[in-house]
C-alpha cells in the first residue's frame, strides 16, 4: 500500500467499518476514524509509491506540503458539529459547517447540463412520468429518514448509472421496478453543491477512457488540499446506517444538506455509500443527486398541488420502463432491441458532440451497467430521447447547434 492506495475511497470504506467495529457510538466512531486515518496517512506518505501510481510522483510531493493540522481539523470540526447537535444547539452546528465550507473554499458548483440521470421506483401499479418525481407534498407522511433529508421532507434523489440506482433501492431484478431518465431542459440550470469523495488526480484514463473526461480536466486544476479536505468530510458523512428508528449516521449529512439549502443551492451531489468503485474511476458513476423541493405557501388549499413546479419546469422525464417487461416472453413482443441498438449506433456515427453519444459509449463499461438488463433498459431510455430529438422537440447538442 502507498499514500494513493490509502486515499482510495474503497480503503476509506474499510477504515470506517474498522472504526465502527471499535466503537459504541457514532461520536466514538468519528474519533477512532480520525486516529486511524492520521496514523495511516503519515505512515503511507513515507512509503514508496506503488507501481500502478508511478505517474503520480509529482502529486505525492504536493500532498506532502499539506499541513497535517488542517487534515486533523476536518475530523475535529465534524465531531464538534455532532456534539453541538446532541446538545440541542442545531444553529451552532450549522454555523460550524458553513464556516468550514467557506474557510476551505468548498462551496463549489457542478454543472449538470447535458448529463443523463435516472430514478428507479418499486411499484406494483403502473407509473407515469409524473410519478417518478419526489413523493407528493400531499403524502409527506410516507417519507422516512434519508441520508440527506429529514422525515416528512420530500426530496428528489437521482443517480447517474443504472447500476447504482438499482443498488440504492436494493433491486433484485425479480420485482416490479420502474426506471426513468431525467435531464435538464435546454437553457435551464440547477445550482448543485459538489460533495463527492473525489480525488481527481487518482482517475486513470486507461481504466476510464470515456466517462466525463471534461470534468476530470476541470477538477485536475483544483489544489490537492481542497480535494483531500472535501473528500474527508464526504467520507465522514458516509458511515453505514445501523439504527431502525433513529440513524445517528444521518445527522451530519442532514446538517450539511440544511446548510447548503440555506445557501440557496438547488441540491447537492454525494458519493453513494454503496459504492464498489475505486477512486480511479469517474466520481460521477457512483454519485447521487438530491434536489431540494420548494413548497409554495400560497397553494396550501390547492387540491392539485403535489409537486415542486420548479423541478417540473426544468427537468425532462422519460416514460417509466418496468424491468419485468425485459424478462420472459413479454420481452420479445415489447421491444426489438437489435433495431434499437442499430439505430443508436447510426446516431453516434452521425452526431459528434451529443450527450447521448457519450452516454451510449459509457453504458458498455462494467462500471456503468453491470447486468445485461441494465444496459438494455438504458438503451431504451436513450432511444426514447432520440425519437423526441428527431421530432425536433428537444435540443441535445452541446456545441453543434448548427447541424
PDB file of N, CA and C in Angstrom, residues 86-139:
ATOM      1  N   UNK A  86     -26.145  17.063  19.455  1.00  0.00           N
ATOM      2  CA  UNK A  86     -26.605  16.259  20.595  1.00  0.00           C
ATOM      3  C   UNK A  86     -27.063  17.168  21.732  1.00  0.00           C
ATOM      4  N   UNK A  87     -26.369  18.298  21.895  1.00  0.00           N
ATOM      5  CA  UNK A  87     -26.697  19.246  22.964  1.00  0.00           C
ATOM      6  C   UNK A  87     -27.766  20.257  22.556  1.00  0.00           C
ATOM      7  N   UNK A  88     -28.547  19.905  21.529  1.00  0.00           N
ATOM      8  CA  UNK A  88     -29.689  20.713  21.094  1.00  0.00           C
ATOM      9  C   UNK A  88     -29.309  22.097  20.581  1.00  0.00           C
ATOM     10  N   UNK A  89     -28.097  22.219  20.045  1.00  0.00           N
ATOM     11  CA  UNK A  89     -27.661  23.510  19.509  1.00  0.00           C
ATOM     12  C   UNK A  89     -27.484  23.390  17.995  1.00  0.00           C
ATOM     13  N   UNK A  90     -28.595  23.208  17.301  1.00  0.00           N
ATOM     14  CA  UNK A  90     -28.558  22.999  15.854  1.00  0.00           C
ATOM     15  C   UNK A  90     -28.007  24.210  15.121  1.00  0.00           C
ATOM     16  N   UNK A  91     -28.361  25.400  15.580  1.00  0.00           N
ATOM     17  CA  UNK A  91     -27.878  26.610  14.896  1.00  0.00           C
ATOM     18  C   UNK A  91     -26.356  26.696  14.956  1.00  0.00           C
ATOM     19  N   UNK A  92     -25.776  26.304  16.080  1.00  0.00           N
ATOM     20  CA  UNK A  92     -24.323  26.298  16.209  1.00  0.00           C
ATOM     21  C   UNK A  92     -23.694  25.251  15.291  1.00  0.00           C
ATOM     22  N   UNK A  93     -24.348  24.099  15.181  1.00  0.00           N
ATOM     23  CA  UNK A  93     -23.870  23.044  14.284  1.00  0.00           C
ATOM     24  C   UNK A  93     -23.828  23.538  12.841  1.00  0.00           C
ATOM     25  N   UNK A  94     -24.902  24.182  12.416  1.00  0.00           N
ATOM     26  CA  UNK A  94     -24.973  24.683  11.041  1.00  0.00           C
ATOM     27  C   UNK A  94     -23.935  25.775  10.791  1.00  0.00           C
ATOM     28  N   UNK A  95     -23.744  26.625  11.772  1.00  0.00           N
ATOM     29  CA  UNK A  95     -22.758  27.700  11.627  1.00  0.00           C
ATOM     30  C   UNK A  95     -21.346  27.132  11.477  1.00  0.00           C
ATOM     31  N   UNK A  96     -21.024  26.096  12.243  1.00  0.00           N
ATOM     32  CA  UNK A  96     -19.704  25.459  12.162  1.00  0.00           C
ATOM     33  C   UNK A  96     -19.475  24.855  10.781  1.00  0.00           C
ATOM     34  N   UNK A  97     -20.492  24.194  10.254  1.00  0.00           N
ATOM     35  CA  UNK A  97     -20.362  23.564   8.932  1.00  0.00           C
ATOM     36  C   UNK A  97     -20.174  24.622   7.845  1.00  0.00           C
ATOM     37  N   UNK A  98     -20.983  25.677   7.900  1.00  0.00           N
ATOM     38  CA  UNK A  98     -20.872  26.733   6.893  1.00  0.00           C
ATOM     39  C   UNK A  98     -19.497  27.396   6.948  1.00  0.00           C
ATOM     40  N   UNK A  99     -19.033  27.691   8.127  1.00  0.00           N
ATOM     41  CA  UNK A  99     -17.702  28.299   8.270  1.00  0.00           C
ATOM     42  C   UNK A  99     -16.611  27.376   7.731  1.00  0.00           C
ATOM     43  N   UNK A 100     -16.757  26.083   7.989  1.00  0.00           N
ATOM     44  CA  UNK A 100     -15.798  25.099   7.486  1.00  0.00           C
ATOM     45  C   UNK A 100     -15.764  25.113   5.960  1.00  0.00           C
ATOM     46  N   UNK A 101     -16.936  25.118   5.339  1.00  0.00           N
ATOM     47  CA  UNK A 101     -17.000  25.134   3.873  1.00  0.00           C
ATOM     48  C   UNK A 101     -16.359  26.405   3.302  1.00  0.00           C
ATOM     49  N   UNK A 102     -16.659  27.530   3.933  1.00  0.00           N
ATOM     50  CA  UNK A 102     -16.126  28.808   3.430  1.00  0.00           C
ATOM     51  C   UNK A 102     -14.610  28.900   3.626  1.00  0.00           C
ATOM     52  N   UNK A 103     -14.143  28.514   4.810  1.00  0.00           N
ATOM     53  CA  UNK A 103     -12.710  28.608   5.106  1.00  0.00           C
ATOM     54  C   UNK A 103     -11.866  27.724   4.190  1.00  0.00           C
ATOM     55  N   UNK A 104     -12.450  26.636   3.714  1.00  0.00           N
ATOM     56  CA  UNK A 104     -11.708  25.687   2.881  1.00  0.00           C
ATOM     57  C   UNK A 104     -12.080  25.749   1.398  1.00  0.00           C
ATOM     58  N   UNK A 105     -12.809  26.805   1.023  1.00  0.00           N
ATOM     59  CA  UNK A 105     -13.171  27.023  -0.393  1.00  0.00           C
ATOM     60  C   UNK A 105     -13.892  25.814  -1.000  1.00  0.00           C
ATOM     61  N   UNK A 106     -14.830  25.284  -0.244  1.00  0.00           N
ATOM     62  CA  UNK A 106     -15.529  24.085  -0.693  1.00  0.00           C
ATOM     63  C   UNK A 106     -16.884  24.351  -1.335  1.00  0.00           C
ATOM     64  N   UNK A 107     -17.339  25.583  -1.326  1.00  0.00           N
ATOM     65  CA  UNK A 107     -18.673  25.881  -1.863  1.00  0.00           C
ATOM     66  C   UNK A 107     -18.641  25.955  -3.382  1.00  0.00           C
ATOM     67  N   UNK A 108     -18.335  24.809  -3.995  1.00  0.00           N
ATOM     68  CA  UNK A 108     -18.225  24.730  -5.451  1.00  0.00           C
ATOM     69  C   UNK A 108     -19.505  24.183  -6.054  1.00  0.00           C
ATOM     70  N   UNK A 109     -19.783  24.597  -7.274  1.00  0.00           N
ATOM     71  CA  UNK A 109     -20.926  24.080  -8.031  1.00  0.00           C
ATOM     72  C   UNK A 109     -20.435  23.093  -9.066  1.00  0.00           C
ATOM     73  N   UNK A 110     -21.325  22.197  -9.465  1.00  0.00           N
ATOM     74  CA  UNK A 110     -21.034  21.305 -10.580  1.00  0.00           C
ATOM     75  C   UNK A 110     -22.124  21.468 -11.624  1.00  0.00           C
ATOM     76  N   UNK A 111     -21.743  21.523 -12.879  1.00  0.00           N
ATOM     77  CA  UNK A 111     -22.679  21.733 -13.984  1.00  0.00           C
ATOM     78  C   UNK A 111     -23.264  20.392 -14.416  1.00  0.00           C
ATOM     79  N   UNK A 112     -24.579  20.260 -14.340  1.00  0.00           N
ATOM     80  CA  UNK A 112     -25.238  19.013 -14.727  1.00  0.00           C
ATOM     81  C   UNK A 112     -26.023  19.144 -16.023  1.00  0.00           C
ATOM     82  N   UNK A 113     -25.804  20.206 -16.756  1.00  0.00           N
ATOM     83  CA  UNK A 113     -26.418  20.316 -18.079  1.00  0.00           C
ATOM     84  C   UNK A 113     -25.787  19.271 -19.003  1.00  0.00           C
ATOM     85  N   UNK A 114     -26.581  18.705 -19.885  1.00  0.00           N
ATOM     86  CA  UNK A 114     -26.127  17.662 -20.808  1.00  0.00           C
ATOM     87  C   UNK A 114     -25.623  16.415 -20.099  1.00  0.00           C
ATOM     88  N   UNK A 115     -26.189  16.141 -18.920  1.00  0.00           N
ATOM     89  CA  UNK A 115     -25.864  14.927 -18.181  1.00  0.00           C
ATOM     90  C   UNK A 115     -27.152  14.132 -17.977  1.00  0.00           C
ATOM     91  N   UNK A 116     -27.121  12.847 -18.314  1.00  0.00           N
ATOM     92  CA  UNK A 116     -28.295  11.992 -18.161  1.00  0.00           C
ATOM     93  C   UNK A 116     -28.337  11.409 -16.755  1.00  0.00           C
ATOM     94  N   UNK A 117     -29.511  11.494 -16.129  1.00  0.00           N
ATOM     95  CA  UNK A 117     -29.711  10.982 -14.774  1.00  0.00           C
ATOM     96  C   UNK A 117     -30.871   9.991 -14.771  1.00  0.00           C
ATOM     97  N   UNK A 118     -31.002   9.247 -13.669  1.00  0.00           N
ATOM     98  CA  UNK A 118     -32.029   8.217 -13.600  1.00  0.00           C
ATOM     99  C   UNK A 118     -32.683   8.189 -12.225  1.00  0.00           C
ATOM    100  N   UNK A 119     -33.908   7.646 -12.221  1.00  0.00           N
ATOM    101  CA  UNK A 119     -34.549   7.315 -10.943  1.00  0.00           C
ATOM    102  C   UNK A 119     -35.293   6.000 -11.112  1.00  0.00           C
ATOM    103  N   UNK A 120     -35.234   5.152 -10.092  1.00  0.00           N
ATOM    104  CA  UNK A 120     -35.960   3.888 -10.086  1.00  0.00           C
ATOM    105  C   UNK A 120     -36.920   3.862  -8.910  1.00  0.00           C
ATOM    106  N   UNK A 121     -38.082   3.249  -9.122  1.00  0.00           N
ATOM    107  CA  UNK A 121     -39.094   3.127  -8.060  1.00  0.00           C
ATOM    108  C   UNK A 121     -39.710   1.744  -8.080  1.00  0.00           C
ATOM    109  N   UNK A 122     -39.848   1.139  -6.903  1.00  0.00           N
ATOM    110  CA  UNK A 122     -40.585  -0.115  -6.798  1.00  0.00           C
ATOM    111  C   UNK A 122     -42.076   0.199  -6.780  1.00  0.00           C
ATOM    112  N   UNK A 123     -42.831  -0.493  -7.614  1.00  0.00           N
ATOM    113  CA  UNK A 123     -44.276  -0.259  -7.633  1.00  0.00           C
ATOM    114  C   UNK A 123     -44.980  -1.403  -8.357  1.00  0.00           C
ATOM    115  N   UNK A 124     -46.049  -1.910  -7.765  1.00  0.00           N
ATOM    116  CA  UNK A 124     -46.868  -2.931  -8.421  1.00  0.00           C
ATOM    117  C   UNK A 124     -47.858  -2.275  -9.377  1.00  0.00           C
ATOM    118  N   UNK A 125     -48.118  -0.984  -9.172  1.00  0.00           N
ATOM    119  CA  UNK A 125     -49.032  -0.255 -10.052  1.00  0.00           C
ATOM    120  C   UNK A 125     -48.249   0.407 -11.180  1.00  0.00           C
ATOM    121  N   UNK A 126     -48.879   0.581 -12.320  1.00  0.00           N
ATOM    122  CA  UNK A 126     -48.224   1.226 -13.445  1.00  0.00           C
ATOM    123  C   UNK A 126     -47.951   2.697 -13.128  1.00  0.00           C
ATOM    124  N   UNK A 127     -46.749   3.159 -13.448  1.00  0.00           N
ATOM    125  CA  UNK A 127     -46.365   4.530 -13.141  1.00  0.00           C
ATOM    126  C   UNK A 127     -46.246   5.366 -14.408  1.00  0.00           C
ATOM    127  N   UNK A 128     -46.556   6.662 -14.253  1.00  0.00           N
ATOM    128  CA  UNK A 128     -46.365   7.634 -15.324  1.00  0.00           C
ATOM    129  C   UNK A 128     -45.145   8.497 -15.007  1.00  0.00           C
ATOM    130  N   UNK A 129     -44.764   9.324 -15.952  1.00  0.00           N
ATOM    131  CA  UNK A 129     -43.571  10.157 -15.753  1.00  0.00           C
ATOM    132  C   UNK A 129     -43.669  11.007 -14.494  1.00  0.00           C
ATOM    133  N   UNK A 130     -44.839  11.587 -14.244  1.00  0.00           N
ATOM    134  CA  UNK A 130     -45.005  12.465 -13.085  1.00  0.00           C
ATOM    135  C   UNK A 130     -44.800  11.697 -11.779  1.00  0.00           C
ATOM    136  N   UNK A 131     -45.092  10.394 -11.811  1.00  0.00           N
ATOM    137  CA  UNK A 131     -44.932   9.569 -10.605  1.00  0.00           C
ATOM    138  C   UNK A 131     -43.474   9.322 -10.250  1.00  0.00           C
ATOM    139  N   UNK A 132     -42.572   9.632 -11.194  1.00  0.00           N
ATOM    140  CA  UNK A 132     -41.142   9.400 -10.951  1.00  0.00           C
ATOM    141  C   UNK A 132     -40.490  10.592 -10.246  1.00  0.00           C
ATOM    142  N   UNK A 133     -41.264  11.620  -9.988  1.00  0.00           N
ATOM    143  CA  UNK A 133     -40.753  12.764  -9.223  1.00  0.00           C
ATOM    144  C   UNK A 133     -40.688  12.410  -7.734  1.00  0.00           C
ATOM    145  N   UNK A 134     -40.469  13.401  -6.897  1.00  0.00           N
ATOM    146  CA  UNK A 134     -40.418  13.184  -5.459  1.00  0.00           C
ATOM    147  C   UNK A 134     -41.775  12.738  -4.922  1.00  0.00           C
ATOM    148  N   UNK A 135     -41.782  12.202  -3.729  1.00  0.00           N
ATOM    149  CA  UNK A 135     -43.050  11.860  -3.084  1.00  0.00           C
ATOM    150  C   UNK A 135     -43.894  13.132  -2.982  1.00  0.00           C
ATOM    151  N   UNK A 136     -45.177  13.066  -3.361  1.00  0.00           N
ATOM    152  CA  UNK A 136     -46.012  14.278  -3.382  1.00  0.00           C
ATOM    153  C   UNK A 136     -46.092  14.969  -2.024  1.00  0.00           C
ATOM    154  N   UNK A 137     -46.278  16.287  -2.063  1.00  0.00           N
ATOM    155  CA  UNK A 137     -46.439  17.054  -0.826  1.00  0.00           C
ATOM    156  C   UNK A 137     -47.610  16.523  -0.001  1.00  0.00           C
ATOM    157  N   UNK A 138     -48.623  16.003  -0.685  1.00  0.00           N
ATOM    158  CA  UNK A 138     -49.821  15.502  -0.002  1.00  0.00           C
ATOM    159  C   UNK A 138     -49.586  14.149   0.681  1.00  0.00           C
ATOM    160  N   UNK A 139     -48.411  13.542   0.441  1.00  0.00           N
ATOM    161  CA  UNK A 139     -48.101  12.236   1.046  1.00  0.00           C
ATOM    162  C   UNK A 139     -46.802  12.293   1.847  1.00  0.00           C
TER     163      UNK A 139
END
